[in-house]
Tab-separated table of C-alpha atoms and ligand atoms in Angstrom:
chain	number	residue	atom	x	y	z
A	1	UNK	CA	-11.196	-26.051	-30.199
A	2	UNK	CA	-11.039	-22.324	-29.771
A	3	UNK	CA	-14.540	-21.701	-29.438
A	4	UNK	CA	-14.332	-24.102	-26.456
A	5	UNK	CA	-11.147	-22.733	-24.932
A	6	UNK	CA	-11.916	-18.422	-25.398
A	7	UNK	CA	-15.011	-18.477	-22.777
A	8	UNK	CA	-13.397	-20.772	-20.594
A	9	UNK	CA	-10.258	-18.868	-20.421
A	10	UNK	CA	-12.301	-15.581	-19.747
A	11	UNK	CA	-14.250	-17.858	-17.336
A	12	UNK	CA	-10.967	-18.411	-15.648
A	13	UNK	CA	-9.848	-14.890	-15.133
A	14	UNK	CA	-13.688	-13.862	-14.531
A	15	UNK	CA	-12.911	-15.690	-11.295
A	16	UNK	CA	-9.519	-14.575	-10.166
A	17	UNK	CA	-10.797	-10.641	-10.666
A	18	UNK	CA	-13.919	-11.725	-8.624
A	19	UNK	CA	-11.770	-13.233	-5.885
A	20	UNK	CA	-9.304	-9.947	-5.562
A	21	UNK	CA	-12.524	-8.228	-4.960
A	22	UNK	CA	-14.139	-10.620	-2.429
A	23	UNK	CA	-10.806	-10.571	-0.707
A	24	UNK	CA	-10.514	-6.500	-0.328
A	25	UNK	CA	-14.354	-6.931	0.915
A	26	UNK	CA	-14.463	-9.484	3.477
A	27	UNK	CA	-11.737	-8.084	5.141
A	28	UNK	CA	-13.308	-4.324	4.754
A	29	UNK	CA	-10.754	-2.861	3.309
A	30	UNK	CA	-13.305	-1.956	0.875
A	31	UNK	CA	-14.871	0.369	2.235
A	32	UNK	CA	-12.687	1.553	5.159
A	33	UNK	CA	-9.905	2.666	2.523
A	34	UNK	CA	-11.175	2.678	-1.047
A	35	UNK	CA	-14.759	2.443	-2.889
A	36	UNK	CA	-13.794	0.184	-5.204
A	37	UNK	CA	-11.170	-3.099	-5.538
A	38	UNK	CA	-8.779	-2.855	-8.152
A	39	UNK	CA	-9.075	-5.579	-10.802
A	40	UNK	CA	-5.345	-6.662	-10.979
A	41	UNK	CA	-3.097	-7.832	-8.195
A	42	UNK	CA	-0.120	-5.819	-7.443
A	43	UNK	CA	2.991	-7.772	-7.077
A	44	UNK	CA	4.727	-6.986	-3.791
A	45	UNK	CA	7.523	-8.892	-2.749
A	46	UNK	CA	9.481	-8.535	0.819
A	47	UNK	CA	12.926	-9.495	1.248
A	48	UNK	CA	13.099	-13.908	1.431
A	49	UNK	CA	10.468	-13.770	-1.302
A	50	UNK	CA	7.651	-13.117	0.930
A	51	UNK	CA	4.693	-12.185	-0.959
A	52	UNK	CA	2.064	-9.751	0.131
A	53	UNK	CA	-1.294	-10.544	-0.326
A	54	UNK	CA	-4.640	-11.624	0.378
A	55	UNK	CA	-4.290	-10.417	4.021
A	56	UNK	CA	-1.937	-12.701	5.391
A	57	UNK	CA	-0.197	-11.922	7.892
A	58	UNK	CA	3.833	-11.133	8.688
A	59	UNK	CA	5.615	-9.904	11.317
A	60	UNK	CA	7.093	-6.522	11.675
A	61	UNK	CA	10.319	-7.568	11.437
A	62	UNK	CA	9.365	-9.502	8.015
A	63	UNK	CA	8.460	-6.461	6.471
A	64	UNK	CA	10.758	-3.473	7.782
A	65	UNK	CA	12.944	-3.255	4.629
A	66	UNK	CA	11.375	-1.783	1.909
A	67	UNK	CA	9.688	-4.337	-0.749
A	68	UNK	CA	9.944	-5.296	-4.510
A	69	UNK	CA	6.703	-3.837	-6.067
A	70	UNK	CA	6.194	-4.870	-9.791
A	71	UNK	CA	3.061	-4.141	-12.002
A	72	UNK	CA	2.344	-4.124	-15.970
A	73	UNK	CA	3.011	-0.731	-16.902
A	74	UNK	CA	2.182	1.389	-20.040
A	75	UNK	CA	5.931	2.984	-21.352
A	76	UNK	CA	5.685	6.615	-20.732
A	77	UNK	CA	3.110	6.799	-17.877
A	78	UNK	CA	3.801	8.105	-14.424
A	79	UNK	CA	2.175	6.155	-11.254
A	80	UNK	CA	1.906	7.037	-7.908
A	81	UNK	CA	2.332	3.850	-5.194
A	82	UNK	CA	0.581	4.766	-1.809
A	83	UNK	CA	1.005	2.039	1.581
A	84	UNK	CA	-1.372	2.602	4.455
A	85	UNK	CA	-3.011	1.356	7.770
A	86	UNK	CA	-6.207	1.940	8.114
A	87	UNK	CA	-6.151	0.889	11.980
A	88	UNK	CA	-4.418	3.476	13.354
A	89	UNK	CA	-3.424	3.070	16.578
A	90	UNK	CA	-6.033	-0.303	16.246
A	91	UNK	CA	-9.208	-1.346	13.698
A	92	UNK	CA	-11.438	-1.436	16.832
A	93	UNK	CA	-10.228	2.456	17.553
A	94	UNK	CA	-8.999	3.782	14.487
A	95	UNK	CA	-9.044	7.461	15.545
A	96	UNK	CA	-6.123	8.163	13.279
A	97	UNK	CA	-7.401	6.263	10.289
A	98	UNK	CA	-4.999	6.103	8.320
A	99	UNK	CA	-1.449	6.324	9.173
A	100	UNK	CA	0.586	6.709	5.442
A	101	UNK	CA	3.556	4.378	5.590
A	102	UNK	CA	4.710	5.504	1.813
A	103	UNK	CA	3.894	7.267	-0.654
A	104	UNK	CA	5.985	7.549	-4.179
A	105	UNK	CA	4.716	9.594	-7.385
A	106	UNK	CA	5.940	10.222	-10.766
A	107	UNK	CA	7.003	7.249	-10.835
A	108	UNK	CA	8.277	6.461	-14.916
A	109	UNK	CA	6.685	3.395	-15.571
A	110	UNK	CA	7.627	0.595	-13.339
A	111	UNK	CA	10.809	1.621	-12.453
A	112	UNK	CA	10.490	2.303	-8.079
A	113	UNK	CA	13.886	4.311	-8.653
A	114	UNK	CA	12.938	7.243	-10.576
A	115	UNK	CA	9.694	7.522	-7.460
A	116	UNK	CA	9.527	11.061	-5.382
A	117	UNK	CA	9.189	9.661	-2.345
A	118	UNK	CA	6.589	12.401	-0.247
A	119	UNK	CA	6.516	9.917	2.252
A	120	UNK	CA	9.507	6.919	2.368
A	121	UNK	CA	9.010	3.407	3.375
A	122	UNK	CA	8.453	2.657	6.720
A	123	UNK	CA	7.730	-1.140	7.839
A	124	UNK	CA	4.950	-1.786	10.362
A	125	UNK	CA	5.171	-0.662	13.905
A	126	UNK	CA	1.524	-1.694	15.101
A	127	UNK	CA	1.648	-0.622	19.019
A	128	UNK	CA	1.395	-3.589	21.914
A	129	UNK	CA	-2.349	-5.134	22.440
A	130	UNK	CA	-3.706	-3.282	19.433
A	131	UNK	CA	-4.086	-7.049	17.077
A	132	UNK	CA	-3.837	-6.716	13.764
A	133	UNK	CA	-3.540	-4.132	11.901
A	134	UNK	CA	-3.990	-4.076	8.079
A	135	UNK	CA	-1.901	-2.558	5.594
A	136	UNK	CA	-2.729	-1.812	2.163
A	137	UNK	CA	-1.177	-0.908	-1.200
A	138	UNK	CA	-3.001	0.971	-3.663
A	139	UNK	CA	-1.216	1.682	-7.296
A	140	UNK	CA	-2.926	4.240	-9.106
A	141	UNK	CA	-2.180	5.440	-13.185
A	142	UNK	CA	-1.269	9.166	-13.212
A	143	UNK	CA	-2.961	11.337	-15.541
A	144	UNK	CA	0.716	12.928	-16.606
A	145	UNK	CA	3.736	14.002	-14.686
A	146	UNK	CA	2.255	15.738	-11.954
A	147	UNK	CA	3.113	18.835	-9.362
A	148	UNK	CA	2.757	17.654	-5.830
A	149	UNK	CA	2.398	20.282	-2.937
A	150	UNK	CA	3.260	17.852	0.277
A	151	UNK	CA	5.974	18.553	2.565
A	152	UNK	CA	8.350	15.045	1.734
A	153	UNK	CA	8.509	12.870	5.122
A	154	UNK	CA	11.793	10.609	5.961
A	155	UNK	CA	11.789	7.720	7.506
A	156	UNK	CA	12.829	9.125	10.523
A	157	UNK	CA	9.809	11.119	11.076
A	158	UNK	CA	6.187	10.357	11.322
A	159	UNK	CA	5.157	14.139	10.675
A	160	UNK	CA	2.196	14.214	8.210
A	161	UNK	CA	1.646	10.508	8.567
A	162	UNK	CA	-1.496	10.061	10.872
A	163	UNK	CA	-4.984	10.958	9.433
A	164	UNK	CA	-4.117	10.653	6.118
A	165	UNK	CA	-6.526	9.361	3.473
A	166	UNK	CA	-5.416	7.657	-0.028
A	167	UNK	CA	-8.901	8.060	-1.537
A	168	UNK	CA	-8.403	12.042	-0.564
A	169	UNK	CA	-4.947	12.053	-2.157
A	170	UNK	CA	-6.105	10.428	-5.043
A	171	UNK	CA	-9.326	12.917	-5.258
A	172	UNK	CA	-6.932	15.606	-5.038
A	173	UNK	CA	-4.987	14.834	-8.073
A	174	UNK	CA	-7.428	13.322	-9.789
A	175	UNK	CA	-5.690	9.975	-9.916
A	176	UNK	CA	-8.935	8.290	-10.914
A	177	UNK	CA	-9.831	4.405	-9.518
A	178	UNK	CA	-7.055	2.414	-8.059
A	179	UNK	CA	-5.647	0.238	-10.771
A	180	UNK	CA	-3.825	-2.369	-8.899
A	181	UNK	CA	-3.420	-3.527	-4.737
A	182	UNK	CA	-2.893	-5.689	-2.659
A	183	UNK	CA	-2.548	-6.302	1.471
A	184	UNK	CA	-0.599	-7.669	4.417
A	185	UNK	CA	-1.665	-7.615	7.969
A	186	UNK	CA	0.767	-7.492	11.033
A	187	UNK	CA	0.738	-7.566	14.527
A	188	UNK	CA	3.070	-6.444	17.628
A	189	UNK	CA	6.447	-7.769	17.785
A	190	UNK	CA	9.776	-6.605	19.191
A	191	UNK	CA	11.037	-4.674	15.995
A	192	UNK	CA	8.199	-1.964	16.713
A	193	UNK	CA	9.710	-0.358	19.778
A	194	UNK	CA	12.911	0.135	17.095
A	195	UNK	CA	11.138	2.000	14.245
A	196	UNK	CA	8.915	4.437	16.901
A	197	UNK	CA	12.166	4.798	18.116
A	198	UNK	CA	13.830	5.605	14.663
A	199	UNK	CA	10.109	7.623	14.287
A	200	UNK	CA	10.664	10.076	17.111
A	201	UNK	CA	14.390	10.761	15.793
A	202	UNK	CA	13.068	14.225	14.432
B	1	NAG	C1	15.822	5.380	5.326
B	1	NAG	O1	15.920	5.907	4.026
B	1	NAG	C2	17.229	5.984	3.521
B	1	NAG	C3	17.141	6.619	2.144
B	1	NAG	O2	16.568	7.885	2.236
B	1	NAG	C4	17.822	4.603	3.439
B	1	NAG	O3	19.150	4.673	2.980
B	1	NAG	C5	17.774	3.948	4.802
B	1	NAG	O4	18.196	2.612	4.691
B	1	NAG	C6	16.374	3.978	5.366
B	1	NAG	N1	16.407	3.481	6.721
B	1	NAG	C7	15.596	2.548	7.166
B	1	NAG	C8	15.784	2.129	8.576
B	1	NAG	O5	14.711	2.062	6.485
């Protein structure tokens, strides 16, 4: 019985790793953000129970409050949680690949709470005519409680945001390979003009 069941279980979760992958791939967010796709799913969850992942698509107004995010974490390690658009103002153009929508470190565990926030949450705000944009989160294992240099960034002000790279930041602090992600994508929609406007605020 077992010695039927133990490779077809493996089997099983042989192909929901392979699919994660083929899913950051065929929509390029491997490579345009990271080398590599993680081999778990990270659980992100917007407000109505919306659930972000394999690319599909919300609106901004779906996702402007920030979201559950839950992952299987090892007591007494620190994470850091990064969300970003590569297709900055659009993926056709994206001259200001990537645009950091929030970043949170030393985070204890799985607990979003105890999170420095160097950059906090900000929903999508993907400008008129520029289709869809895709927008990524990437969790990665800390090797300890860290020092981070950034300047922290509210969420009334996009300073710092554009141009920013996750695989950099990670480089930087030698967070090693992305352990867990996941992506929506979003278009226009008449909650953007609100959060540029709560963007230019200071
Ligand atoms: C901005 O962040 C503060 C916490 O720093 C939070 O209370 C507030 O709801 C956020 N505003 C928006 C519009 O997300």
């Amino acid at each position: 019985m077992f010695l039927v069941l133990i490779p077809l279980m493996s089997c099983v979760l042989a192909i929901q790793a392979g699919s994660l992958e083929e899913v950051f791939r065929s929509n390029q967010v491997v490579p345009d953000v990271i080398a590599q796709a993680p081999d778990q799913l990270l659980k992100v969850t917007y407000s109505n129970g919306l659930v972000a992942k394999d690319g599909v698509e919300f609106t901004p107004t779906q996702v402007k409050d920030q979201p559950q995010v839950e992952w299987d974490a090892q007591p007494g390690d620190f994470y850091t949680l990064i969300m970003t658009d590569p297709d900055a103002p659009s993926r056709a153009e994206p001259k200001f690949r990537e645009f950091k929508h929030w970043v949170l470190v030393n985070i204890a565990g799985n607990d979003l709470t105890t999170g420095d926030a160097i950059a906090e949450y900000i929903g999508s705000g993907p400008p008129q005519g520029t289709g869809l944009h895709r927008y990524v989160f990437l969790l990665y294992k800390q090797p300890g409680k860290l020092q981070f240099d950034e300047e922290r960034v509210s969420n009334k002000s996009r300073k710092d945001r554009p141009k920013f790279s996750a695989a950099k930041f990670a480089e930087k602090y030698k967070l090693g390979n992305v352990v867990a992600g996941t992506f929506y994508q979003a278009q226009y929609d008449d909650y953007v003009p609100k959060l540029h406007k709560q963007l230019s605020e200071n």
